[in-house]
C-alpha cells in the first residue's frame, strides 16, 4: 500500500470517526469466512458498518480527533475491526451479544469510543448494551415531567367524583 493510499484511508476513517459518535473496536480473528460473512450480514441488516483496518491507520485517525484517545492504544493490538453506529450507542453491543448467542465466542470487544468516553475490554459489553439512546432518555424525561401533572389531574377527577357523590347523598337526605 502506498503512502497516498494510506493517507486517503486515514482521511476517510477520520471523517467516519467524526460523523459517528459510537465506535466499537473488535477482534474477529480466527473466524471462518462463513462466520465472518454471517456477522457482516447481521451488521448490514441492523444498519451498522463493519470494516477492518490496520491498527496504525486507526491510531492516526483517532489522533485527528479533538479528544485524548491514547487509552485506546491497548485495544489497538492484533487484528482490529471497527463497528460504526451514528444514532444508537448500544446497538453494536447488542449486535455482538446477539451474534454470540449463535455459538461464536468472537468478535471480542477490544475497546469502544462513545461520545468521548473510552471503554476497554470485553467485560464492558454488558454495560455498553444497557446504554440508553438519546430518544429513550428524552422519552423518560418527558414521562417524568408529565407524571406530576397526570397525578394532579387524576386527583382532581377522582375528587370531583367523591364531591359529586357527597352532594348527591346530602341532597337525598334532605328529601
PDB file of C-alpha atoms in Angstrom:
ATOM      1  CA  UNK A   1       0.000   0.000   0.000  1.00  0.00           C
ATOM      2  CA  UNK A   2       1.432   3.362  -0.983  1.00  0.00           C
ATOM      3  CA  UNK A   3       1.711   6.364   1.273  1.00  0.00           C
ATOM      4  CA  UNK A   4      -1.027   8.183  -0.678  1.00  0.00           C
ATOM      5  CA  UNK A   5      -3.404   5.246  -0.285  1.00  0.00           C
ATOM      6  CA  UNK A   6      -2.746   5.191   3.457  1.00  0.00           C
ATOM      7  CA  UNK A   7      -3.407   8.936   3.695  1.00  0.00           C
ATOM      8  CA  UNK A   8      -6.720   8.502   1.872  1.00  0.00           C
ATOM      9  CA  UNK A   9      -7.732   5.690   4.242  1.00  0.00           C
ATOM     10  CA  UNK A  10      -6.786   7.759   7.307  1.00  0.00           C
ATOM     11  CA  UNK A  11      -8.712  10.770   5.966  1.00  0.00           C
ATOM     12  CA  UNK A  12     -11.811   8.643   5.262  1.00  0.00           C
ATOM     13  CA  UNK A  13     -11.553   6.926   8.648  1.00  0.00           C
ATOM     14  CA  UNK A  14     -11.160  10.308  10.387  1.00  0.00           C
ATOM     15  CA  UNK A  15     -14.353  11.531   8.723  1.00  0.00           C
ATOM     16  CA  UNK A  16     -16.207   8.407   9.859  1.00  0.00           C
ATOM     17  CA  UNK A  17     -14.955   8.862  13.416  1.00  0.00           C
ATOM     18  CA  UNK A  18     -16.124  12.479  13.373  1.00  0.00           C
ATOM     19  CA  UNK A  19     -19.552  11.530  11.984  1.00  0.00           C
ATOM     20  CA  UNK A  20     -20.190   8.537  14.249  1.00  0.00           C
ATOM     21  CA  UNK A  21     -20.417   9.069  17.985  1.00  0.00           C
ATOM     22  CA  UNK A  22     -20.309   5.337  18.669  1.00  0.00           C
ATOM     23  CA  UNK A  23     -17.251   3.359  17.575  1.00  0.00           C
ATOM     24  CA  UNK A  24     -16.504  -0.187  18.711  1.00  0.00           C
ATOM     25  CA  UNK A  25     -13.132  -1.853  18.101  1.00  0.00           C
ATOM     26  CA  UNK A  26     -13.390  -5.622  17.840  1.00  0.00           C
ATOM     27  CA  UNK A  27     -11.216  -8.660  17.223  1.00  0.00           C
ATOM     28  CA  UNK A  28     -12.722 -11.094  14.737  1.00  0.00           C
ATOM     29  CA  UNK A  29      -9.542 -13.014  14.013  1.00  0.00           C
ATOM     30  CA  UNK A  30      -9.711 -16.780  13.690  1.00  0.00           C
ATOM     31  CA  UNK A  31     -13.323 -16.674  12.473  1.00  0.00           C
ATOM     32  CA  UNK A  32     -14.106 -18.727   9.411  1.00  0.00           C
ATOM     33  CA  UNK A  33     -15.108 -16.976   6.214  1.00  0.00           C
ATOM     34  CA  UNK A  34     -18.678 -18.234   6.586  1.00  0.00           C
ATOM     35  CA  UNK A  35     -18.890 -16.940  10.166  1.00  0.00           C
ATOM     36  CA  UNK A  36     -17.480 -13.513   9.353  1.00  0.00           C
ATOM     37  CA  UNK A  37     -19.849 -13.253   6.389  1.00  0.00           C
ATOM     38  CA  UNK A  38     -22.761 -14.079   8.700  1.00  0.00           C
ATOM     39  CA  UNK A  39     -21.532 -11.384  11.093  1.00  0.00           C
ATOM     40  CA  UNK A  40     -21.216  -8.829   8.282  1.00  0.00           C
ATOM     41  CA  UNK A  41     -24.750  -9.684   7.092  1.00  0.00           C
ATOM     42  CA  UNK A  42     -26.107  -9.109  10.610  1.00  0.00           C
ATOM     43  CA  UNK A  43     -24.273  -5.767  10.747  1.00  0.00           C
ATOM     44  CA  UNK A  44     -25.737  -4.759   7.388  1.00  0.00           C
ATOM     45  CA  UNK A  45     -29.245  -5.803   8.434  1.00  0.00           C
ATOM     46  CA  UNK A  46     -29.035  -3.608  11.542  1.00  0.00           C
ATOM     47  CA  UNK A  47     -27.536  -0.594   9.760  1.00  0.00           C
ATOM     48  CA  UNK A  48     -24.124  -0.888  11.396  1.00  0.00           C
ATOM     49  CA  UNK A  49     -20.992  -0.552   9.306  1.00  0.00           C
ATOM     50  CA  UNK A  50     -18.138  -3.003   9.936  1.00  0.00           C
ATOM     51  CA  UNK A  51     -14.667  -2.584   8.449  1.00  0.00           C
ATOM     52  CA  UNK A  52     -11.227  -3.986   9.174  1.00  0.00           C
ATOM     53  CA  UNK A  53      -8.296  -1.554   9.333  1.00  0.00           C
ATOM     54  CA  UNK A  54      -4.633  -1.644  10.234  1.00  0.00           C
ATOM     55  CA  UNK A  55      -4.004  -0.529  13.814  1.00  0.00           C
ATOM     56  CA  UNK A  56      -1.549   2.193  12.803  1.00  0.00           C
ATOM     57  CA  UNK A  57      -4.134   3.734  10.477  1.00  0.00           C
ATOM     58  CA  UNK A  58      -6.772   3.595  13.227  1.00  0.00           C
ATOM     59  CA  UNK A  59      -4.354   5.296  15.643  1.00  0.00           C
ATOM     60  CA  UNK A  60      -3.610   8.067  13.129  1.00  0.00           C
ATOM     61  CA  UNK A  61      -7.334   8.612  12.538  1.00  0.00           C
ATOM     62  CA  UNK A  62      -8.020   8.830  16.289  1.00  0.00           C
ATOM     63  CA  UNK A  63      -5.190  11.350  16.594  1.00  0.00           C
ATOM     64  CA  UNK A  64      -7.147  13.720  14.341  1.00  0.00           C
ATOM     65  CA  UNK A  65      -9.952  13.965  16.920  1.00  0.00           C
ATOM     66  CA  UNK A  66     -10.021  16.799  19.444  1.00  0.00           C
ATOM     67  CA  UNK A  67     -10.021  14.439  22.442  1.00  0.00           C
ATOM     68  CA  UNK A  68      -7.355  12.274  24.029  1.00  0.00           C
ATOM     69  CA  UNK A  69      -7.805   8.707  22.821  1.00  0.00           C
ATOM     70  CA  UNK A  70      -4.456   7.321  23.976  1.00  0.00           C
ATOM     71  CA  UNK A  71      -6.267   4.903  26.318  1.00  0.00           C
ATOM     72  CA  UNK A  72      -7.403   3.027  23.205  1.00  0.00           C
ATOM     73  CA  UNK A  73      -3.806   2.069  22.382  1.00  0.00           C
ATOM     74  CA  UNK A  74      -4.315  -1.081  24.469  1.00  0.00           C
ATOM     75  CA  UNK A  75      -7.137  -2.107  22.131  1.00  0.00           C
ATOM     76  CA  UNK A  76      -5.086  -1.497  19.013  1.00  0.00           C
ATOM     77  CA  UNK A  77      -3.150  -4.756  19.097  1.00  0.00           C
ATOM     78  CA  UNK A  78      -3.656  -7.718  16.794  1.00  0.00           C
ATOM     79  CA  UNK A  79      -6.481  -7.804  14.272  1.00  0.00           C
ATOM     80  CA  UNK A  80      -8.909  -4.888  14.554  1.00  0.00           C
ATOM     81  CA  UNK A  81     -12.295  -4.324  13.014  1.00  0.00           C
ATOM     82  CA  UNK A  82     -14.433  -1.277  13.673  1.00  0.00           C
ATOM     83  CA  UNK A  83     -18.193  -1.101  14.105  1.00  0.00           C
ATOM     84  CA  UNK A  84     -19.612   2.344  13.284  1.00  0.00           C
ATOM     85  CA  UNK A  85     -23.015   3.490  14.528  1.00  0.00           C
ATOM     86  CA  UNK A  86     -24.265   7.066  14.283  1.00  0.00           C
ATOM     87  CA  UNK A  87     -27.505   7.038  16.244  1.00  0.00           C
ATOM     88  CA  UNK A  88     -27.679   4.397  18.983  1.00  0.00           C
ATOM     89  CA  UNK A  89     -24.821   3.740  21.374  1.00  0.00           C
ATOM     90  CA  UNK A  90     -25.947   0.318  22.464  1.00  0.00           C
ATOM     91  CA  UNK A  91     -26.757  -1.162  19.028  1.00  0.00           C
ATOM     92  CA  UNK A  92     -23.244  -2.531  18.323  1.00  0.00           C
ATOM     93  CA  UNK A  93     -23.032  -4.041  21.820  1.00  0.00           C
ATOM     94  CA  UNK A  94     -26.416  -5.705  21.383  1.00  0.00           C
ATOM     95  CA  UNK A  95     -25.309  -6.947  17.963  1.00  0.00           C
ATOM     96  CA  UNK A  96     -22.185  -8.548  19.447  1.00  0.00           C
ATOM     97  CA  UNK A  97     -24.205 -10.180  22.231  1.00  0.00           C
ATOM     98  CA  UNK A  98     -26.826 -11.459  19.792  1.00  0.00           C
ATOM     99  CA  UNK A  99     -24.147 -12.846  17.477  1.00  0.00           C
ATOM    100  CA  UNK A 100     -22.533 -14.696  20.358  1.00  0.00           C
ATOM    101  CA  UNK A 101     -25.845 -16.412  21.073  1.00  0.00           C
ATOM    102  CA  UNK A 102     -25.301 -18.318  17.817  1.00  0.00           C
ATOM    103  CA  UNK A 103     -22.370 -20.109  19.471  1.00  0.00           C
ATOM    104  CA  UNK A 104     -19.451 -17.958  18.364  1.00  0.00           C
ATOM    105  CA  UNK A 105     -17.139 -16.508  21.038  1.00  0.00           C
ATOM    106  CA  UNK A 106     -15.915 -13.805  18.680  1.00  0.00           C
ATOM    107  CA  UNK A 107     -15.877 -10.979  17.700  1.00  0.00           C
ATOM    108  CA  UNK A 108     -14.458  -9.840  21.008  1.00  0.00           C
ATOM    109  CA  UNK A 109     -14.839  -6.231  22.097  1.00  0.00           C
ATOM    110  CA  UNK A 110     -11.384  -4.706  22.486  1.00  0.00           C
ATOM    111  CA  UNK A 111     -12.498  -1.141  23.103  1.00  0.00           C
ATOM    112  CA  UNK A 112     -15.174   1.443  22.425  1.00  0.00           C
ATOM    113  CA  UNK A 113     -15.207   5.188  21.893  1.00  0.00           C
ATOM    114  CA  UNK A 114     -18.634   6.559  22.798  1.00  0.00           C
ATOM    115  CA  UNK A 115     -19.271  10.308  22.955  1.00  0.00           C
ATOM    116  CA  UNK A 116     -15.679  10.997  24.039  1.00  0.00           C
ATOM    117  CA  UNK A 117     -15.786   8.220  26.661  1.00  0.00           C
ATOM    118  CA  UNK A 118     -13.498   5.228  26.337  1.00  0.00           C
ATOM    119  CA  UNK A 119     -14.326   1.669  27.365  1.00  0.00           C
ATOM    120  CA  UNK A 120     -11.657  -1.046  27.291  1.00  0.00           C
ATOM    121  CA  UNK A 121     -12.203  -4.787  27.325  1.00  0.00           C
ATOM    122  CA  UNK A 122     -14.840  -7.347  26.530  1.00  0.00           C
ATOM    123  CA  UNK A 123     -16.147  -7.201  30.109  1.00  0.00           C
ATOM    124  CA  UNK A 124     -17.634  -3.765  29.267  1.00  0.00           C
ATOM    125  CA  UNK A 125     -20.014  -5.287  26.709  1.00  0.00           C
ATOM    126  CA  UNK A 126     -22.920  -5.758  29.150  1.00  0.00           C
ATOM    127  CA  UNK A 127     -22.550  -2.178  30.376  1.00  0.00           C
ATOM    128  CA  UNK A 128     -22.475  -0.841  26.826  1.00  0.00           C
ATOM    129  CA  UNK A 129     -25.551  -2.846  25.826  1.00  0.00           C
ATOM    130  CA  UNK A 130     -27.536  -1.053  28.545  1.00  0.00           C
ATOM    131  CA  UNK A 131     -26.647   2.464  27.418  1.00  0.00           C
ATOM    132  CA  UNK A 132     -29.828   4.294  26.515  1.00  0.00           C
ATOM    133  CA  UNK A 133     -30.228   6.133  23.253  1.00  0.00           C
ATOM    134  CA  UNK A 134     -30.915   9.844  23.124  1.00  0.00           C
ATOM    135  CA  UNK A 135     -34.534   9.175  22.130  1.00  0.00           C
ATOM    136  CA  UNK A 136     -35.027   6.804  25.090  1.00  0.00           C
ATOM    137  CA  UNK A 137     -33.620   9.368  27.522  1.00  0.00           C
ATOM    138  CA  UNK A 138     -35.796  12.152  26.109  1.00  0.00           C
ATOM    139  CA  UNK A 139     -38.837   9.865  26.387  1.00  0.00           C
ATOM    140  CA  UNK A 140     -38.047   9.096  30.034  1.00  0.00           C
ATOM    141  CA  UNK A 141     -37.596  12.789  30.854  1.00  0.00           C
ATOM    142  CA  UNK A 142     -40.899  13.673  29.191  1.00  0.00           C
ATOM    143  CA  UNK A 143     -42.590  10.858  31.116  1.00  0.00           C
ATOM    144  CA  UNK A 144     -41.132  12.131  34.383  1.00  0.00           C
ATOM    145  CA  UNK A 145     -42.218  15.679  33.620  1.00  0.00           C
ATOM    146  CA  UNK A 146     -45.745  14.565  32.734  1.00  0.00           C
ATOM    147  CA  UNK A 147     -46.130  12.361  35.804  1.00  0.00           C
ATOM    148  CA  UNK A 148     -46.844  15.129  38.376  1.00  0.00           C
ATOM    149  CA  UNK A 149     -49.362  16.788  36.061  1.00  0.00           C
ATOM    150  CA  UNK A 150     -51.127  13.471  35.488  1.00  0.00           C
ATOM    151  CA  UNK A 151     -51.265  12.866  39.242  1.00  0.00           C
ATOM    152  CA  UNK A 152     -52.843  16.285  39.860  1.00  0.00           C
ATOM    153  CA  UNK A 153     -55.416  15.779  37.103  1.00  0.00           C
ATOM    154  CA  UNK A 154     -56.203  12.292  38.371  1.00  0.00           C
ATOM    155  CA  UNK A 155     -56.639  13.581  41.931  1.00  0.00           C
ATOM    156  CA  UNK A 156     -58.906  16.370  40.752  1.00  0.00           C
ATOM    157  CA  UNK A 157     -61.020  13.989  38.694  1.00  0.00           C
ATOM    158  CA  UNK A 158     -61.367  11.447  41.475  1.00  0.00           C
ATOM    159  CA  UNK A 159     -62.020  14.212  43.966  1.00  0.00           C
ATOM    160  CA  UNK A 160     -64.759  15.535  41.719  1.00  0.00           C
ATOM    161  CA  UNK A 161     -66.449  12.138  41.742  1.00  0.00           C
ATOM    162  CA  UNK A 162     -66.290  11.984  45.531  1.00  0.00           C
ATOM    163  CA  UNK A 163     -67.610  15.532  45.822  1.00  0.00           C
ATOM    164  CA  UNK A 164     -70.440  14.770  43.409  1.00  0.00           C
ATOM    165  CA  UNK A 165     -71.285  11.651  45.435  1.00  0.00           C
ATOM    166  CA  UNK A 166     -71.366  13.662  48.661  1.00  0.00           C
ATOM    167  CA  UNK A 167     -73.596  16.339  47.139  1.00  0.00           C
ATOM    168  CA  UNK A 168     -75.931  13.647  45.793  1.00  0.00           C
ATOM    169  CA  UNK A 169     -76.075  11.907  49.183  1.00  0.00           C
ATOM    170  CA  UNK A 170     -76.714  15.180  51.016  1.00  0.00           C
ATOM    171  CA  UNK A 171     -79.431  16.163  48.603  1.00  0.00           C
ATOM    172  CA  UNK A 172     -81.144  12.778  49.032  1.00  0.00           C
ATOM    173  CA  UNK A 173     -81.010  13.094  52.841  1.00  0.00           C
ATOM    174  CA  UNK A 174     -82.767  16.459  52.762  1.00  0.00           C
ATOM    175  CA  UNK A 175     -85.688  14.944  50.915  1.00  0.00           C
TER     176      UNK A 175
END
